[in-house]
Amino acid sequence: MKRHSKFLFALICYAMLTCNHLGAQARQSIILATTTSTQDSGLLDVLIPIFEKQSGYLVKTIAVGSGQAMAMGKRGEADVLLVHSPTAEEQFVREGFGSNRRLVMHNDFVIVGLESDPAGIKSTKDCADAFRRIANSKALFYSRGDESGTHALEKKIWELASIVPTNDWYKETGTGMGQTLAVTAEKKGYTLTDRGTYLSLEKTLNLAILSQGDPILKNIYHVIEVNPDKFPKANSIGAKQFADFCVSETTQKLIAVFGVDKYGSPLFFPSALPVK
């Protein structure tokens, strides 16, 4: 009987130690829900290893559209978000799902297509006019169709153009930016893309930037911590450390030069603070 009691006691102690160890492991990781553009451009491949080394946290990255990233946040399935859909972000914070929304960086969106430009959009900087020309010519247009920040802006531009796109020439890929660009190139169509992802994949695509410069095409990224008051199990400490890292002077300087050596210009521009 004593031997049985000792064995049971040892088993309980082992179980407690194991649970504590697993709990410590869980506390040492954070879940980042972000956009495919930060992943496809290669920016996260540079930033995350530095953060992991500095903080000791393991970052589990889930790259989806901004809409899907915020949906994860609303379910408490992420600790921190790095997204680019300002209107949806404001609602996300207003509804109490996120806190401490901070500006990180920006670039811009561009409309790309074949150099031959069958819809004739190269002569306009007005993106609504460019979309109108694509629709009138019935040229193929590929949408992400995934409720991402890019998709949200695209729908806004169609609305400004007073056009409801139809299925005969308008196609939805349901995929991220990199894959949508690949399909657009293969099918010889047009699409709306962030400049960073386009530049990072330009050599593999037979697509050119045809319309750019409209103020509405500015692409702004924010980091948002999931609200621990709504989701007590969220790793709020790790989320804050990652958010602080994103807006730190060192990280902002890294963002300022990312892509310059390879593409001749940065893929993103730091927005959190002046970079000297």
CSV table of C-alpha atoms in Angstrom, one decimal:
chain,number,residue,atom,x,y,z
A,1,MET,CA,0.0,0.0,0.0
A,2,LYS,CA,2.8,2.4,0.9
A,3,ARG,CA,4.6,1.6,-2.4
A,4,HIS,CA,1.3,2.4,-4.3
A,5,SER,CA,1.0,5.7,-2.4
A,6,LYS,CA,4.6,6.7,-3.2
A,7,PHE,CA,4.1,5.8,-6.8
A,8,LEU,CA,0.9,7.8,-7.0
A,9,PHE,CA,2.6,10.8,-5.3
A,10,ALA,CA,5.5,10.6,-7.8
A,11,LEU,CA,3.0,10.4,-10.7
A,12,ILE,CA,1.2,13.5,-9.5
A,13,CYS,CA,4.5,15.4,-9.0
A,14,TYR,CA,5.6,14.5,-12.5
A,15,ALA,CA,2.2,15.6,-14.0
A,16,MET,CA,2.5,18.9,-12.2
A,17,LEU,CA,6.0,19.5,-13.4
A,18,THR,CA,5.0,18.6,-17.0
A,19,CYS,CA,2.0,21.0,-16.9
A,20,ASN,CA,4.2,23.8,-15.5
A,21,HIS,CA,6.8,23.1,-18.2
A,22,LEU,CA,4.1,23.2,-21.0
A,23,GLY,CA,2.7,26.3,-19.5
A,24,ALA,CA,6.1,28.0,-19.5
A,25,GLN,CA,6.5,26.9,-23.2
A,26,ALA,CA,3.1,28.4,-24.0
A,27,ARG,CA,4.0,31.7,-22.4
A,28,GLN,CA,7.2,31.8,-24.4
A,29,SER,CA,5.4,32.0,-27.7
A,30,ILE,CA,3.1,34.5,-29.4
A,31,ILE,CA,0.7,34.2,-32.3
A,32,LEU,CA,1.0,36.9,-34.9
A,33,ALA,CA,-1.9,37.2,-37.4
A,34,THR,CA,-0.7,39.3,-40.3
A,35,THR,CA,-1.2,40.0,-44.0
A,36,THR,CA,0.3,38.0,-46.9
A,37,SER,CA,2.1,41.1,-48.1
A,38,THR,CA,4.4,41.2,-45.0
A,39,GLN,CA,5.1,37.5,-45.6
A,40,ASP,CA,5.4,37.4,-49.4
A,41,SER,CA,7.6,40.5,-49.5
A,42,GLY,CA,10.1,38.8,-47.2
A,43,LEU,CA,10.0,41.5,-44.5
A,44,LEU,CA,9.0,39.1,-41.7
A,45,ASP,CA,11.9,36.8,-42.6
A,46,VAL,CA,14.2,39.7,-41.6
A,47,LEU,CA,12.3,41.1,-38.6
A,48,ILE,CA,11.0,38.0,-36.8
A,49,PRO,CA,14.4,36.3,-36.2
A,50,ILE,CA,15.7,39.5,-34.7
A,51,PHE,CA,12.7,39.8,-32.3
A,52,GLU,CA,12.9,36.2,-31.3
A,53,LYS,CA,16.6,36.5,-30.5
A,54,GLN,CA,16.0,39.7,-28.5
A,55,SER,CA,12.9,38.7,-26.6
A,56,GLY,CA,13.2,34.9,-26.2
A,57,TYR,CA,9.7,34.5,-27.7
A,58,LEU,CA,8.9,32.1,-30.5
A,59,VAL,CA,6.6,33.8,-33.1
A,60,LYS,CA,4.0,31.7,-34.7
A,61,THR,CA,3.1,33.6,-37.8
A,62,ILE,CA,-0.3,33.1,-39.6
A,63,ALA,CA,-0.3,35.1,-42.9
A,64,VAL,CA,-3.8,35.7,-44.2
A,65,GLY,CA,-5.8,38.7,-45.4
A,66,SER,CA,-6.3,41.6,-42.9
A,67,GLY,CA,-10.0,40.6,-42.6
A,68,GLN,CA,-9.1,37.1,-41.7
A,69,ALA,CA,-6.4,38.2,-39.3
A,70,MET,CA,-8.9,40.4,-37.5
A,71,ALA,CA,-11.5,37.6,-37.4
A,72,MET,CA,-8.8,35.5,-35.6
A,73,GLY,CA,-8.4,38.4,-33.2
A,74,LYS,CA,-12.1,38.5,-32.6
A,75,ARG,CA,-12.0,34.8,-31.7
A,76,GLY,CA,-9.0,35.2,-29.4
A,77,GLU,CA,-6.9,33.0,-31.7
A,78,ALA,CA,-4.1,35.5,-32.0
A,79,ASP,CA,-2.1,37.7,-29.6
A,80,VAL,CA,-1.1,40.5,-31.9
A,81,LEU,CA,-2.0,41.7,-35.4
A,82,LEU,CA,0.0,43.4,-38.2
A,83,VAL,CA,-2.6,44.5,-40.7
A,84,HIS,CA,-3.4,47.2,-43.4
A,85,SER,CA,-7.2,47.8,-43.5
A,86,PRO,CA,-7.7,51.1,-41.6
A,87,THR,CA,-11.5,51.3,-41.5
A,88,ALA,CA,-11.9,47.7,-40.4
A,89,GLU,CA,-9.0,48.2,-37.8
A,90,GLU,CA,-10.8,51.2,-36.3
A,91,GLN,CA,-14.0,49.1,-35.9
A,92,PHE,CA,-12.0,46.2,-34.4
A,93,VAL,CA,-10.6,48.5,-31.7
A,94,ARG,CA,-13.9,50.3,-31.2
A,95,GLU,CA,-15.6,47.0,-30.5
A,96,GLY,CA,-13.1,46.2,-27.8
A,97,PHE,CA,-11.2,43.4,-29.6
A,98,GLY,CA,-7.9,45.2,-29.9
A,99,SER,CA,-6.0,47.8,-28.0
A,100,ASN,CA,-3.0,50.1,-28.5
A,101,ARG,CA,-3.2,50.4,-32.3
A,102,ARG,CA,0.0,51.9,-33.5
A,103,LEU,CA,1.3,53.1,-36.9
A,104,VAL,CA,4.2,51.0,-38.2
A,105,MET,CA,4.9,51.6,-41.9
A,106,HIS,CA,3.3,52.3,-45.3
A,107,ASN,CA,3.8,51.8,-49.0
A,108,ASP,CA,1.2,52.1,-51.8
A,109,PHE,CA,-1.0,50.1,-54.0
A,110,VAL,CA,-0.5,49.9,-57.8
A,111,ILE,CA,-2.5,48.5,-60.7
A,112,VAL,CA,-0.5,46.0,-62.8
A,113,GLY,CA,-1.1,44.2,-66.0
A,114,LEU,CA,0.5,43.4,-69.4
A,115,GLU,CA,2.9,46.0,-70.8
A,116,SER,CA,0.6,46.0,-73.9
A,117,ASP,CA,-2.2,47.3,-71.7
A,118,PRO,CA,-5.3,46.3,-73.7
A,119,ALA,CA,-7.6,48.5,-71.5
A,120,GLY,CA,-5.4,51.6,-72.0
A,121,ILE,CA,-5.1,52.5,-68.3
A,122,LYS,CA,-1.4,53.7,-68.5
A,123,SER,CA,-2.4,57.2,-69.2
A,124,THR,CA,-4.4,57.7,-66.0
A,125,LYS,CA,-3.4,58.2,-62.4
A,126,ASP,CA,-7.1,58.1,-61.3
A,127,CYS,CA,-7.6,54.5,-60.1
A,128,ALA,CA,-11.4,54.7,-60.4
A,129,ASP,CA,-11.0,55.7,-64.1
A,130,ALA,CA,-8.5,52.9,-64.6
A,131,PHE,CA,-11.0,50.4,-63.2
A,132,ARG,CA,-13.7,51.9,-65.4
A,133,ARG,CA,-11.5,51.4,-68.5
A,134,ILE,CA,-10.8,47.7,-67.5
A,135,ALA,CA,-14.5,47.1,-67.1
A,136,ASN,CA,-15.5,48.8,-70.3
A,137,SER,CA,-12.9,46.8,-72.3
A,138,LYS,CA,-14.0,43.5,-70.6
A,139,ALA,CA,-10.3,42.8,-69.9
A,140,LEU,CA,-9.7,40.1,-67.3
A,141,PHE,CA,-9.3,41.4,-63.7
A,142,TYR,CA,-8.2,39.2,-60.9
A,143,SER,CA,-9.4,40.0,-57.4
A,144,ARG,CA,-8.1,38.4,-54.2
A,145,GLY,CA,-11.7,38.0,-53.1
A,146,ASP,CA,-10.5,37.2,-49.5
A,147,GLU,CA,-11.7,40.2,-47.4
A,148,SER,CA,-8.1,41.3,-47.1
A,149,GLY,CA,-7.0,45.0,-46.9
A,150,THR,CA,-6.2,44.9,-50.6
A,151,HIS,CA,-9.7,43.4,-51.4
A,152,ALA,CA,-11.4,46.1,-49.2
A,153,LEU,CA,-9.6,48.9,-51.1
A,154,GLU,CA,-10.4,47.2,-54.4
A,155,LYS,CA,-14.2,47.1,-53.6
A,156,LYS,CA,-14.0,50.8,-52.6
A,157,ILE,CA,-12.5,51.7,-55.9
A,158,TRP,CA,-15.2,49.8,-57.8
A,159,GLU,CA,-17.7,51.7,-55.8
A,160,LEU,CA,-16.0,55.0,-56.7
A,161,ALA,CA,-16.1,53.9,-60.4
A,162,SER,CA,-19.8,53.2,-60.0
A,163,ILE,CA,-19.3,49.7,-61.3
A,164,VAL,CA,-20.4,46.3,-60.0
A,165,PRO,CA,-17.9,43.9,-61.4
A,166,THR,CA,-19.3,40.8,-63.1
A,167,ASN,CA,-18.1,37.2,-63.4
A,168,ASP,CA,-17.4,37.0,-67.1
A,169,TRP,CA,-14.3,39.2,-66.9
A,170,TYR,CA,-14.0,39.6,-63.2
A,171,LYS,CA,-12.4,36.7,-61.3
A,172,GLU,CA,-11.8,36.0,-57.6
A,173,THR,CA,-8.7,33.9,-56.7
A,174,GLY,CA,-9.5,33.6,-53.0
A,175,THR,CA,-5.7,33.6,-52.3
A,176,GLY,CA,-3.0,35.8,-51.1
A,177,MET,CA,-1.2,38.6,-53.0
A,178,GLY,CA,1.7,36.5,-54.3
A,179,GLN,CA,-0.6,33.8,-55.7
A,180,THR,CA,-3.0,36.3,-57.1
A,181,LEU,CA,-0.1,38.1,-59.0
A,182,ALA,CA,1.0,34.7,-60.4
A,183,VAL,CA,-2.5,33.9,-61.7
A,184,THR,CA,-2.8,37.4,-63.1
A,185,ALA,CA,0.4,37.0,-65.0
A,186,GLU,CA,-0.5,33.5,-66.2
A,187,LYS,CA,-4.0,34.6,-67.5
A,188,LYS,CA,-2.7,38.0,-68.8
A,189,GLY,CA,-5.1,40.1,-66.7
A,190,TYR,CA,-5.0,43.1,-64.4
A,191,THR,CA,-4.9,43.2,-60.6
A,192,LEU,CA,-4.5,45.6,-57.7
A,193,THR,CA,-1.4,44.9,-55.6
A,194,ASP,CA,0.7,46.4,-52.9
A,195,ARG,CA,4.0,47.7,-54.3
A,196,GLY,CA,6.1,45.7,-51.9
A,197,THR,CA,4.8,42.3,-53.0
A,198,TYR,CA,4.9,43.2,-56.6
A,199,LEU,CA,8.6,44.3,-56.5
A,200,SER,CA,9.6,41.2,-54.5
A,201,LEU,CA,8.1,39.0,-57.3
A,202,GLU,CA,8.6,41.3,-60.3
A,203,LYS,CA,11.3,39.1,-62.0
A,204,THR,CA,8.9,36.1,-62.0
A,205,LEU,CA,6.0,38.0,-63.5
A,206,ASN,CA,5.3,39.4,-66.9
A,207,LEU,CA,3.5,42.3,-65.4
A,208,ALA,CA,4.2,46.1,-65.4
A,209,ILE,CA,2.9,48.9,-63.1
A,210,LEU,CA,0.4,50.7,-65.3
A,211,SER,CA,-1.5,53.0,-62.9
A,212,GLN,CA,-0.1,54.6,-59.7
A,213,GLY,CA,0.0,57.8,-57.6
A,214,ASP,CA,-3.7,58.2,-56.7
A,215,PRO,CA,-3.8,59.3,-53.0
A,216,ILE,CA,-6.4,56.6,-52.3
A,217,LEU,CA,-3.7,54.0,-53.0
A,218,LYS,CA,-1.7,54.7,-49.9
A,219,ASN,CA,-1.2,51.5,-48.0
A,220,ILE,CA,-0.9,51.9,-44.2
A,221,TYR,CA,0.1,49.2,-41.7
A,222,HIS,CA,-0.7,49.2,-38.0
A,223,VAL,CA,0.2,46.8,-35.2
A,224,ILE,CA,-2.7,46.0,-32.8
A,225,GLU,CA,-2.5,44.1,-29.5
A,226,VAL,CA,-5.5,41.8,-28.9
A,227,ASN,CA,-7.4,43.1,-25.9
A,228,PRO,CA,-6.5,41.0,-22.8
A,229,ASP,CA,-9.6,42.2,-21.0
A,230,LYS,CA,-11.7,40.4,-23.6
A,231,PHE,CA,-9.3,37.5,-24.0
A,232,PRO,CA,-7.5,36.8,-20.6
A,233,LYS,CA,-5.6,33.8,-22.2
A,234,ALA,CA,-4.0,36.1,-24.8
A,235,ASN,CA,-0.2,36.6,-24.3
A,236,SER,CA,-0.5,40.3,-23.7
A,237,ILE,CA,3.0,40.7,-22.4
A,238,GLY,CA,4.5,39.0,-25.5
A,239,ALA,CA,2.1,41.0,-27.8
A,240,LYS,CA,3.2,44.3,-26.3
A,241,GLN,CA,6.9,43.4,-26.7
A,242,PHE,CA,6.3,42.6,-30.4
A,243,ALA,CA,4.3,45.8,-30.9
A,244,ASP,CA,7.0,47.8,-29.1
A,245,PHE,CA,9.6,46.1,-31.3
A,246,CYS,CA,7.7,47.1,-34.5
A,247,VAL,CA,7.7,50.8,-33.6
A,248,SER,CA,11.2,50.9,-32.1
A,249,GLU,CA,13.9,53.0,-33.7
A,250,THR,CA,16.0,50.0,-34.6
A,251,THR,CA,13.2,48.2,-36.4
A,252,GLN,CA,12.0,51.4,-38.2
A,253,LYS,CA,15.5,51.8,-39.6
A,254,LEU,CA,15.5,48.2,-40.8
A,255,ILE,CA,12.2,48.8,-42.5
A,256,ALA,CA,13.6,51.9,-44.2
A,257,VAL,CA,16.4,50.0,-46.0
A,258,PHE,CA,14.6,46.7,-46.6
A,259,GLY,CA,14.7,45.9,-50.3
A,260,VAL,CA,17.0,48.7,-51.3
A,261,ASP,CA,20.0,46.4,-52.0
A,262,LYS,CA,17.9,44.0,-54.1
A,263,TYR,CA,15.2,46.3,-55.8
A,264,GLY,CA,16.8,49.7,-55.8
A,265,SER,CA,14.2,51.1,-53.5
A,266,PRO,CA,12.6,50.2,-50.1
A,267,LEU,CA,9.5,48.0,-50.2
A,268,PHE,CA,8.0,49.8,-47.2
A,269,PHE,CA,8.5,53.2,-45.5
A,270,PRO,CA,8.7,53.6,-41.7
A,271,SER,CA,5.9,55.6,-40.2
A,272,ALA,CA,6.3,55.2,-36.4
A,273,LEU,CA,8.9,57.9,-35.9
A,274,PRO,CA,11.4,59.9,-37.9
A,275,VAL,CA,14.3,57.8,-39.1
A,276,LYS,CA,17.7,59.6,-39.3
